[in-house]
Amino acid sequence: MRCFKGLAIVAIALTLLFAGAASAREIYGLSSGTVDFYTGNALLEEWRIPEARSLVDDLIKRAPEDTATLLLDGHVRFFEGDYKGALERLDGAGVTGSFRELVKVTSEISEGFKSRQSEHFEVFWENPKDEVLAGPALEGLEASYNELSKLLGFRPENRVRVEIYPTVADFTAVSTLTREEVETSGTIGLCKFNRLMITSPRVTFFGYRWRDTLCHEFAHLAVFRLSGGNAPIWIHEGLARYFEGSWRGRSGRVTPFALNLLAKRFSEDTLIPLDKMSPSVAKLPSAEDTSLAFAEVGTMVSYLIEHKGGDAPRKLLKLLAEGLGDRDAFAKVWGGTFSSFEDEWRSWVETLEVPSEDLEVMGISLKDSGGEPEAGKIPDPEAKDYTRLGDMLRARGRMEAASVEYEKGFLLLPENPAVVSKYAMGRIYLGQYQAALDAIEPVISLYEDRGSLWMRKGEALLALERYDEAASAFSELMEINPFDEPGRAGLVRSLEGSGREEEFKRAMKDLELITGGAPGGAHP
């Protein structure tokens, strides 16, 4: 989840150096055309697309058939999101190679896109069911825009392009990530080529916090533009992690899970060095390492802001844009050496309580991988056997007997999210709704990204006719897996029970959109 400079920019520079040499006027050994193309190249490198467009339009007026002008126009069009026009320009200039193929595949994949706009964003999607994401995506991004405009002074000149891809294959094709990197690191969103990209949570088994991800990528766009493309990965990810919750007033919030993971790996002396995070956290060897990297740099930024004030990120980005090195810029904002900052941050990490239980980091589980993965690991063999037996009994319609087995597993592992989810299911079946809530509450506070726990919580609250609380639980599930049909149905019933008529109508419409009017059955 990082911002990348444009692919094939170097190729532009090499081509245009040659193409501009025939122009008439010379300035310090360069023709005016070459100077223009250097300028265009530099603008593209920093994603200053409106300025690049203005330059290209001027070049077209002067030399509309010039090959180099067509080539530069093709690149600008690609960064503007005009993929078909970009391909036509590149073909007109006789371009071949990897960049032309990237433009071609992006043009083909986006051909059937539909879109919806807000004041500052335009969201594109292809699969009809993904339309359910458009409205909430725009709401979240606009809220994030309001925060980042105040905190960082970031106000893009044009609407930001946001693309939701219908398959993992499409996402990897246009992003240049590999499927292995997606599956290993859990990278499902990207800021690249002047746009935000995510894979639809519809193609995953358990979802992911997709609106946080979109706002994380928008923060990357801000960091890239405000730093002139000079921010290293660790600062990129630290600031993006800090601001990803800005859309709902949670800038700087560090989850209990992240703090626990950070404490655990610090105690084991296995933190990830900052330089090892380059060229991308997507290339780290495991989902746990990716989560740890986010925890490290996110808390570093939080620590800096806590001690140096809310304008620290803006100062840091300004120094980077001026060409100061990352550690020197950070040290200047800190008011001491970078080593002194690291020492203080490490001393703070050392005060964190090391968790007594092993933590489980769930990566992204893709539906097209074949088979259905378990919804979490159960490390105790006996508890795992009880849970499996409960699943077998439930599959045969013997839910009361299954509840007994789930309880046995729960007594052995009362803090394991997979076990607690099954135990709560059994309690709900038996009408023991408060027992289900009592079991869920301490676990969901740590594993707040587990959709099954929010589902159980919503079901129990709905049964107790605590409709507003149930709606909140089901809404949280929608932040993780908006295509969970039983969860959508639970949200509809909760809103209806609470008398929130307008929200009920919208939720009903969304449910019909993802189900075709036929809601799914029980939640696993």
XYZ file of C-alpha atoms in Angstrom:
524
model
C 0.000 0.000 0.000
C 2.269 2.682 -1.195
C 2.622 5.331 -3.844
C 4.892 4.615 -6.793
C 6.409 7.017 -9.249
C 5.289 6.535 -12.813
C 6.576 3.556 -14.713
C 8.598 4.206 -17.869
C 9.395 7.835 -17.054
C 13.070 7.167 -17.780
C 12.091 5.845 -21.177
C 10.335 9.135 -21.893
C 13.424 11.107 -20.993
C 15.678 9.041 -23.247
C 13.290 9.189 -26.178
C 12.623 12.879 -25.812
C 16.254 13.844 -25.471
C 16.752 12.446 -28.925
C 13.497 13.819 -30.345
C 14.072 17.354 -29.145
C 17.521 17.729 -30.644
C 16.206 18.887 -34.013
C 14.480 22.014 -32.672
C 15.834 25.381 -33.687
C 16.632 27.447 -30.574
C 19.473 26.372 -28.281
C 19.747 27.196 -24.552
C 22.960 26.123 -22.846
C 23.407 23.392 -25.408
C 19.771 22.244 -25.292
C 17.021 23.083 -27.731
C 13.870 24.728 -26.398
C 12.004 21.543 -27.301
C 14.339 19.477 -25.155
C 13.872 21.883 -22.249
C 10.100 21.535 -22.634
C 10.340 17.762 -22.567
C 12.625 17.804 -19.552
C 9.994 19.952 -17.852
C 7.187 17.612 -18.883
C 9.142 14.635 -17.617
C 9.788 16.332 -14.268
C 6.115 17.254 -13.890
C 5.048 13.669 -14.552
C 7.575 12.346 -12.053
C 5.940 14.492 -9.363
C 2.389 13.775 -10.617
C 1.778 17.449 -11.325
C -0.613 16.419 -14.033
C -2.546 19.685 -14.645
C 0.753 21.481 -15.252
C 1.946 18.680 -17.519
C -1.321 18.906 -19.466
C -0.915 22.651 -19.923
C 2.619 22.136 -21.231
C 1.568 19.371 -23.635
C -1.344 21.395 -24.988
C 1.082 24.200 -25.763
C 3.451 21.779 -27.515
C 0.585 20.361 -29.580
C -0.325 23.852 -30.785
C 3.254 24.363 -31.926
C 3.934 20.905 -33.386
C 0.803 18.715 -33.491
C 2.438 15.946 -35.533
C 5.730 15.811 -33.656
C 6.447 12.258 -32.508
C 7.912 13.320 -29.181
C 4.883 15.497 -28.485
C 2.564 12.567 -29.197
C 4.608 10.393 -26.861
C 4.511 12.890 -24.017
C 0.788 13.451 -24.579
C 0.249 9.685 -24.380
C 1.916 9.526 -20.986
C -0.028 12.497 -19.661
C -3.289 10.956 -20.879
C -2.445 7.733 -19.049
C -1.930 9.638 -15.803
C -5.203 11.493 -16.429
C -7.075 8.186 -16.749
C -7.685 8.492 -20.503
C -6.291 5.039 -21.251
C -7.795 4.657 -24.708
C -6.487 8.055 -25.773
C -3.080 7.248 -24.292
C -2.884 4.030 -26.292
C -3.798 5.839 -29.503
C -1.053 8.404 -28.888
C 1.567 5.759 -28.115
C 0.626 3.752 -31.195
C 0.733 6.933 -33.252
C 4.280 7.470 -32.024
C 5.216 3.874 -32.867
C 5.904 2.928 -29.245
C 6.346 -0.734 -28.300
C 7.412 -2.422 -25.089
C 6.223 -2.950 -21.523
C 4.721 0.489 -20.940
C 2.609 0.295 -24.081
C 1.398 -3.154 -22.957
C 0.499 -1.769 -19.520
C -1.534 1.006 -21.139
C -3.209 -1.527 -23.437
C -4.249 -3.906 -20.651
C -5.419 -1.008 -18.463
C -7.505 0.314 -21.351
C -9.075 -3.104 -21.930
C -9.847 -3.749 -18.257
C -11.389 -0.310 -17.741
C -13.472 -0.381 -20.918
C -16.661 -1.427 -19.119
C -16.239 0.843 -16.100
C -19.183 2.775 -14.713
C -18.580 5.753 -12.451
C -19.997 8.113 -9.878
C -18.630 11.515 -8.872
C -18.457 13.684 -5.801
C -16.875 17.112 -5.514
C -13.287 15.862 -5.325
C -13.386 12.184 -6.386
C -14.657 9.901 -9.116
C -15.110 6.209 -8.343
C -15.060 3.618 -11.140
C -16.231 -0.002 -10.977
C -17.075 -2.781 -13.424
C -19.000 -5.529 -11.604
C -22.642 -4.449 -11.005
C -22.545 -5.577 -7.363
C -19.569 -3.315 -6.682
C -21.840 -0.311 -7.134
C -22.732 -0.827 -3.472
C -19.245 0.492 -2.650
C -19.491 3.728 -4.635
C -21.568 5.880 -2.291
C -19.762 4.928 0.938
C -16.393 5.245 -0.827
C -17.164 8.803 -1.909
C -18.473 9.699 1.556
C -15.347 8.375 3.244
C -12.938 9.952 0.789
C -14.632 13.353 0.972
C -14.393 13.229 4.769
C -10.715 12.310 4.465
C -10.215 15.153 1.970
C -11.645 17.623 4.479
C -9.245 16.415 7.159
C -6.119 16.307 4.981
C -6.871 19.710 3.495
C -6.833 21.123 7.030
C -3.980 19.067 8.469
C -1.656 18.956 5.451
C -2.981 21.656 3.143
C -3.511 19.053 0.418
C -6.113 20.056 -2.168
C -5.737 18.278 -5.533
C -6.601 20.470 -8.511
C -8.678 17.817 -10.285
C -10.948 15.020 -9.132
C -8.986 12.058 -7.817
C -9.566 8.900 -9.829
C -10.494 5.801 -7.786
C -10.734 2.372 -9.425
C -12.313 -0.748 -7.902
C -11.210 -3.873 -9.745
C -13.565 -6.837 -10.079
C -10.869 -9.528 -9.876
C -7.428 -10.004 -8.381
C -6.103 -10.755 -11.861
C -7.243 -7.329 -13.067
C -5.721 -5.621 -10.024
C -2.335 -7.279 -10.474
C -2.357 -6.614 -14.232
C -2.832 -2.848 -13.859
C -0.815 -2.390 -10.657
C 2.276 -4.410 -11.727
C 2.153 -6.303 -8.405
C 2.279 -10.083 -8.559
C -0.414 -12.355 -7.189
C 2.146 -13.831 -4.801
C 2.813 -10.363 -3.356
C -0.920 -9.817 -2.869
C -1.432 -13.161 -1.133
C 1.751 -13.042 0.951
C 1.607 -9.457 2.203
C -2.143 -8.857 2.054
C -1.641 -5.821 -0.191
C -5.037 -5.238 -1.757
C -4.861 -1.496 -2.456
C -2.372 0.804 -4.120
C -1.723 4.426 -4.989
C 0.048 4.465 -8.333
C -0.016 6.310 -11.654
C -1.850 9.237 -10.018
C -4.851 7.137 -9.004
C -6.170 5.018 -6.141
C -6.762 1.320 -6.779
C -8.323 -1.458 -4.714
C -9.560 -4.960 -5.356
C -13.217 -5.372 -4.489
C -13.704 -7.039 -1.087
C -16.265 -9.157 -2.938
C -13.450 -11.418 -4.205
C -12.195 -12.207 -0.685
C -13.652 -14.692 1.790
C -13.541 -12.489 4.860
C -13.170 -8.976 3.452
C -10.861 -6.236 4.681
C -11.282 -2.679 5.937
C -11.831 -1.321 2.476
C -12.740 2.298 3.325
C -9.719 2.608 5.607
C -7.694 1.203 2.709
C -9.045 3.779 0.254
C -8.292 6.623 2.651
C -4.859 5.112 3.336
C -4.155 5.277 -0.395
C -5.464 8.844 -0.594
C -3.023 9.773 2.173
C -0.267 8.234 0.027
C -1.306 10.529 -2.809
C -1.034 13.517 -0.476
C 2.383 12.425 0.804
C 3.685 11.865 -2.707
C 2.498 15.195 -4.052
C 3.495 17.282 -1.027
C 6.957 15.717 -0.790
C 7.637 16.097 -4.503
C 7.941 12.322 -4.706
C 10.844 12.350 -2.233
C 9.280 10.559 0.753
C 10.805 7.111 1.401
C 8.584 4.117 2.017
C 8.756 4.214 5.802
C 7.583 7.838 5.953
C 4.971 7.140 3.269
C 3.534 4.239 5.215
C 3.814 5.951 8.584
C 1.824 8.982 7.460
C -0.677 6.907 5.464
C -1.288 4.672 8.467
C -1.653 7.715 10.726
C -4.243 9.377 8.464
C -6.167 6.336 7.173
C -8.821 6.712 9.865
C -9.211 10.442 9.254
C -12.515 9.904 7.452
C -14.190 9.028 10.744
C -12.177 11.171 13.124
C -9.604 8.520 13.982
C -6.351 10.042 12.744
C -3.481 8.590 14.707
C -5.477 5.804 16.325
C -3.329 2.726 16.890
C -5.323 -0.475 17.247
C -4.835 -2.694 20.303
C -3.801 -5.489 17.950
C -1.038 -3.351 16.409
C 0.281 -2.410 19.853
C 0.269 -6.042 20.942
C 2.078 -7.161 17.798
C 4.646 -4.376 18.173
C 5.291 -5.305 21.810
C 5.614 -8.996 20.962
C 8.095 -8.527 18.127
C 10.085 -5.920 20.082
C 10.469 -8.401 22.941
C 11.744 -10.947 20.411
C 14.145 -8.389 18.879
C 12.597 -8.962 15.442
C 11.459 -5.486 14.423
C 11.849 -4.665 10.732
C 14.595 -2.119 9.938
C 13.215 0.936 8.138
C 15.348 0.424 5.054
C 14.083 -3.167 4.717
C 10.609 -1.784 4.001
C 11.781 -0.551 0.600
C 10.916 -0.774 -2.218
C 7.462 -1.704 -0.886
C 5.882 -3.323 2.153
C 4.024 -5.456 -0.396
C 7.306 -7.302 -0.874
C 7.742 -8.275 2.787
C 7.678 -12.052 3.315
C 4.474 -12.392 5.371
C 1.236 -10.697 6.356
C 2.550 -10.478 9.920
C 5.664 -8.626 8.762
C 3.482 -6.240 6.774
C 1.283 -5.597 9.818
C 4.375 -5.111 11.963
C 5.856 -2.607 9.510
C 2.641 -0.567 9.657
C 2.669 -0.735 13.462
C 6.283 0.445 13.633
C 6.076 3.425 11.308
C 2.526 4.334 12.322
C 3.537 4.645 15.969
C 6.697 6.538 14.996
C 4.601 9.186 13.272
C 2.131 9.224 16.170
C 4.998 9.685 18.625
C 6.430 12.551 16.566
C 3.070 14.338 16.340
C 2.276 13.759 20.012
C 5.522 15.463 21.035
C 5.952 18.071 18.286
C 2.399 19.029 17.399
C -0.113 18.526 14.617
C 1.853 20.548 12.066
C 4.814 18.135 12.249
C 3.732 16.137 9.132
C 3.361 19.294 7.054
C 6.828 20.480 8.116
C 8.309 17.064 7.387
C 6.851 16.900 3.883
C 8.012 20.443 3.108
C 11.580 19.584 4.087
C 11.496 16.449 1.949
C 10.172 18.456 -1.000
C 13.110 20.820 -0.558
C 15.478 17.883 -0.988
C 16.502 17.142 2.598
C 17.177 13.462 3.314
C 14.557 11.471 5.202
C 16.392 11.102 8.513
C 17.711 14.659 8.410
C 14.218 16.009 7.711
C 12.720 13.893 10.478
C 15.450 14.976 12.900
C 14.878 18.642 12.083
C 11.182 18.364 12.898
C 12.021 16.345 16.014
C 14.520 18.945 17.187
C 17.333 16.486 17.816
C 19.167 13.673 16.090
C 17.259 10.858 14.429
C 19.034 8.442 16.765
C 17.676 10.332 19.768
C 14.166 9.997 18.349
C 14.603 6.264 17.763
C 15.929 5.811 21.297
C 12.919 7.572 22.819
C 10.483 5.685 20.604
C 12.085 2.353 21.518
C 11.904 3.249 25.200
C 8.175 3.858 24.742
C 7.713 0.541 22.905
C 9.505 -1.202 25.752
C 6.777 -0.028 28.149
C 4.061 -1.837 26.159
C 2.686 -4.991 27.728
C 3.760 -8.115 25.878
C 0.706 -10.302 25.121
C 0.573 -13.639 26.899
C -1.162 -15.352 23.974
C 0.150 -15.780 20.445
C -1.401 -13.297 18.037
C -2.837 -14.385 14.727
C -2.476 -12.142 11.688
C -4.972 -13.127 9.019
C -3.881 -12.317 5.507
C -6.141 -11.849 2.512
C -8.036 -15.027 1.571
C -8.989 -14.944 -2.105
C -12.028 -16.815 -3.354
C -10.387 -17.848 -6.611
C -7.612 -19.706 -4.761
C -9.762 -22.834 -4.483
C -11.483 -24.200 -1.375
C -12.691 -22.227 1.622
C -10.088 -21.407 4.284
C -10.731 -21.685 7.995
C -11.885 -18.437 9.576
C -8.882 -18.286 11.870
C -6.435 -20.724 13.412
C -7.099 -22.747 16.561
C -3.691 -23.619 18.062
C -4.913 -26.025 20.765
C -5.517 -29.482 19.171
C -8.239 -30.439 21.652
C -10.122 -27.170 21.209
C -9.774 -27.572 17.452
C -11.274 -31.068 17.614
C -14.249 -29.856 19.659
C -14.860 -27.032 17.201
C -14.648 -29.346 14.195
C -17.071 -31.773 15.813
C -19.414 -28.867 16.467
C -19.189 -27.882 12.801
C -20.027 -31.438 11.720
C -23.053 -31.564 14.008
C -24.234 -28.147 12.842
C -23.936 -29.258 9.205
C -26.287 -32.147 10.052
C -28.827 -29.811 11.601
C -27.979 -30.755 15.198
C -27.297 -27.249 16.452
C -28.018 -27.939 20.115
C -25.437 -30.728 20.187
C -23.017 -28.515 18.257
C -23.388 -25.838 20.939
C -22.142 -28.294 23.555
C -18.968 -28.978 21.561
C -18.402 -25.285 20.871
C -18.625 -24.626 24.606
C -15.967 -27.258 25.310
C -13.624 -25.534 22.877
C -14.394 -22.150 24.397
C -13.503 -23.339 27.900
C -10.045 -24.236 26.580
C -9.459 -21.134 24.422
C -11.729 -18.283 25.583
C -9.563 -15.642 23.856
C -9.317 -17.242 20.412
C -11.492 -15.340 17.895
C -12.423 -18.398 15.809
C -13.447 -20.375 18.901
C -15.343 -17.447 20.424
C -17.285 -16.872 17.201
C -18.510 -20.485 17.177
C -19.259 -20.449 20.903
C -21.293 -17.255 20.507
C -23.211 -18.848 17.634
C -24.185 -21.680 19.953
C -25.229 -19.341 22.769
C -27.394 -17.342 20.356
C -29.099 -20.526 19.161
C -29.847 -21.438 22.789
C -31.232 -17.964 23.472
C -28.331 -17.050 25.767
C -27.716 -13.702 24.105
C -25.945 -11.960 26.967
C -23.566 -14.913 27.369
C -22.672 -14.516 23.695
C -21.984 -10.796 24.173
C -19.929 -11.410 27.315
C -17.712 -13.839 25.402
C -17.324 -11.593 22.354
C -16.569 -8.265 24.011
C -13.022 -8.851 25.349
C -11.959 -10.583 22.126
C -13.441 -8.143 19.618
C -11.603 -5.293 21.336
C -8.341 -6.920 20.196
C -9.444 -8.622 16.965
C -11.599 -5.773 15.699
C -11.100 -6.727 12.047
C -12.790 -10.138 12.410
C -16.107 -9.839 10.640
C -17.529 -13.004 12.236
C -17.288 -11.420 15.694
C -19.216 -8.339 14.560
C -21.807 -10.647 13.004
C -22.330 -12.537 16.266
C -22.462 -9.314 18.245
C -25.064 -7.891 15.878
C -27.165 -11.067 16.030
C -27.168 -11.119 19.831
C -28.054 -7.431 20.113
C -30.781 -7.790 17.502
C -32.309 -10.690 19.439
C -32.273 -8.504 22.572
C -34.059 -5.780 20.564
C -31.190 -3.376 21.186
C -31.641 -2.142 17.650
C -29.324 0.871 17.536
C -26.437 -1.108 19.007
C -27.151 -3.961 16.606
C -27.106 -1.547 13.662
C -23.710 -0.251 14.808
C -22.323 -3.794 14.965
C -23.646 -4.733 11.523
C -22.386 -1.411 10.115
C -18.916 -2.251 11.415
C -19.177 -5.584 9.614
C -19.977 -3.683 6.399
C -16.681 -1.811 6.796
C -14.950 -5.193 6.581
C -17.168 -7.245 4.293
C -19.891 -5.214 2.567
C -20.923 -8.307 0.589
C -21.794 -10.376 3.663
C -25.442 -11.089 2.836
C -26.635 -12.241 6.286
C -24.871 -9.218 7.757
C -26.638 -6.908 5.303
C -29.955 -8.524 6.206
C -29.184 -8.021 9.898
C -28.465 -4.349 9.266
C -31.796 -3.966 7.470
C -33.715 -5.545 10.362
C -31.855 -3.449 12.935
C -32.556 -0.180 11.145
C -36.184 -1.133 10.679
C -36.492 -1.944 14.379
C -34.905 1.348 15.397
C -37.275 3.331 13.180
C -34.483 4.920 11.118
C -36.572 5.047 7.968
C -34.181 6.689 5.500
C -31.242 4.509 6.523
C -33.501 1.457 6.356
C -34.500 2.268 2.766
C -30.888 2.727 1.723
C -29.825 -0.508 3.440
C -32.684 -2.376 1.763
C -31.613 -1.056 -1.625
C -28.011 -2.117 -0.970
C -29.142 -5.590 0.096
C -31.143 -6.004 -3.099
C -28.161 -4.803 -5.126
C -25.770 -7.465 -3.824
C -28.311 -10.311 -3.722
C -30.573 -9.621 -6.656
C -33.436 -9.551 -4.161
C -32.674 -12.974 -2.656
C -30.720 -12.614 0.629
C -28.360 -15.424 1.560
C -28.802 -17.908 4.358
C -27.169 -18.348 7.725
C -23.735 -16.970 8.426
C -21.033 -19.634 8.866
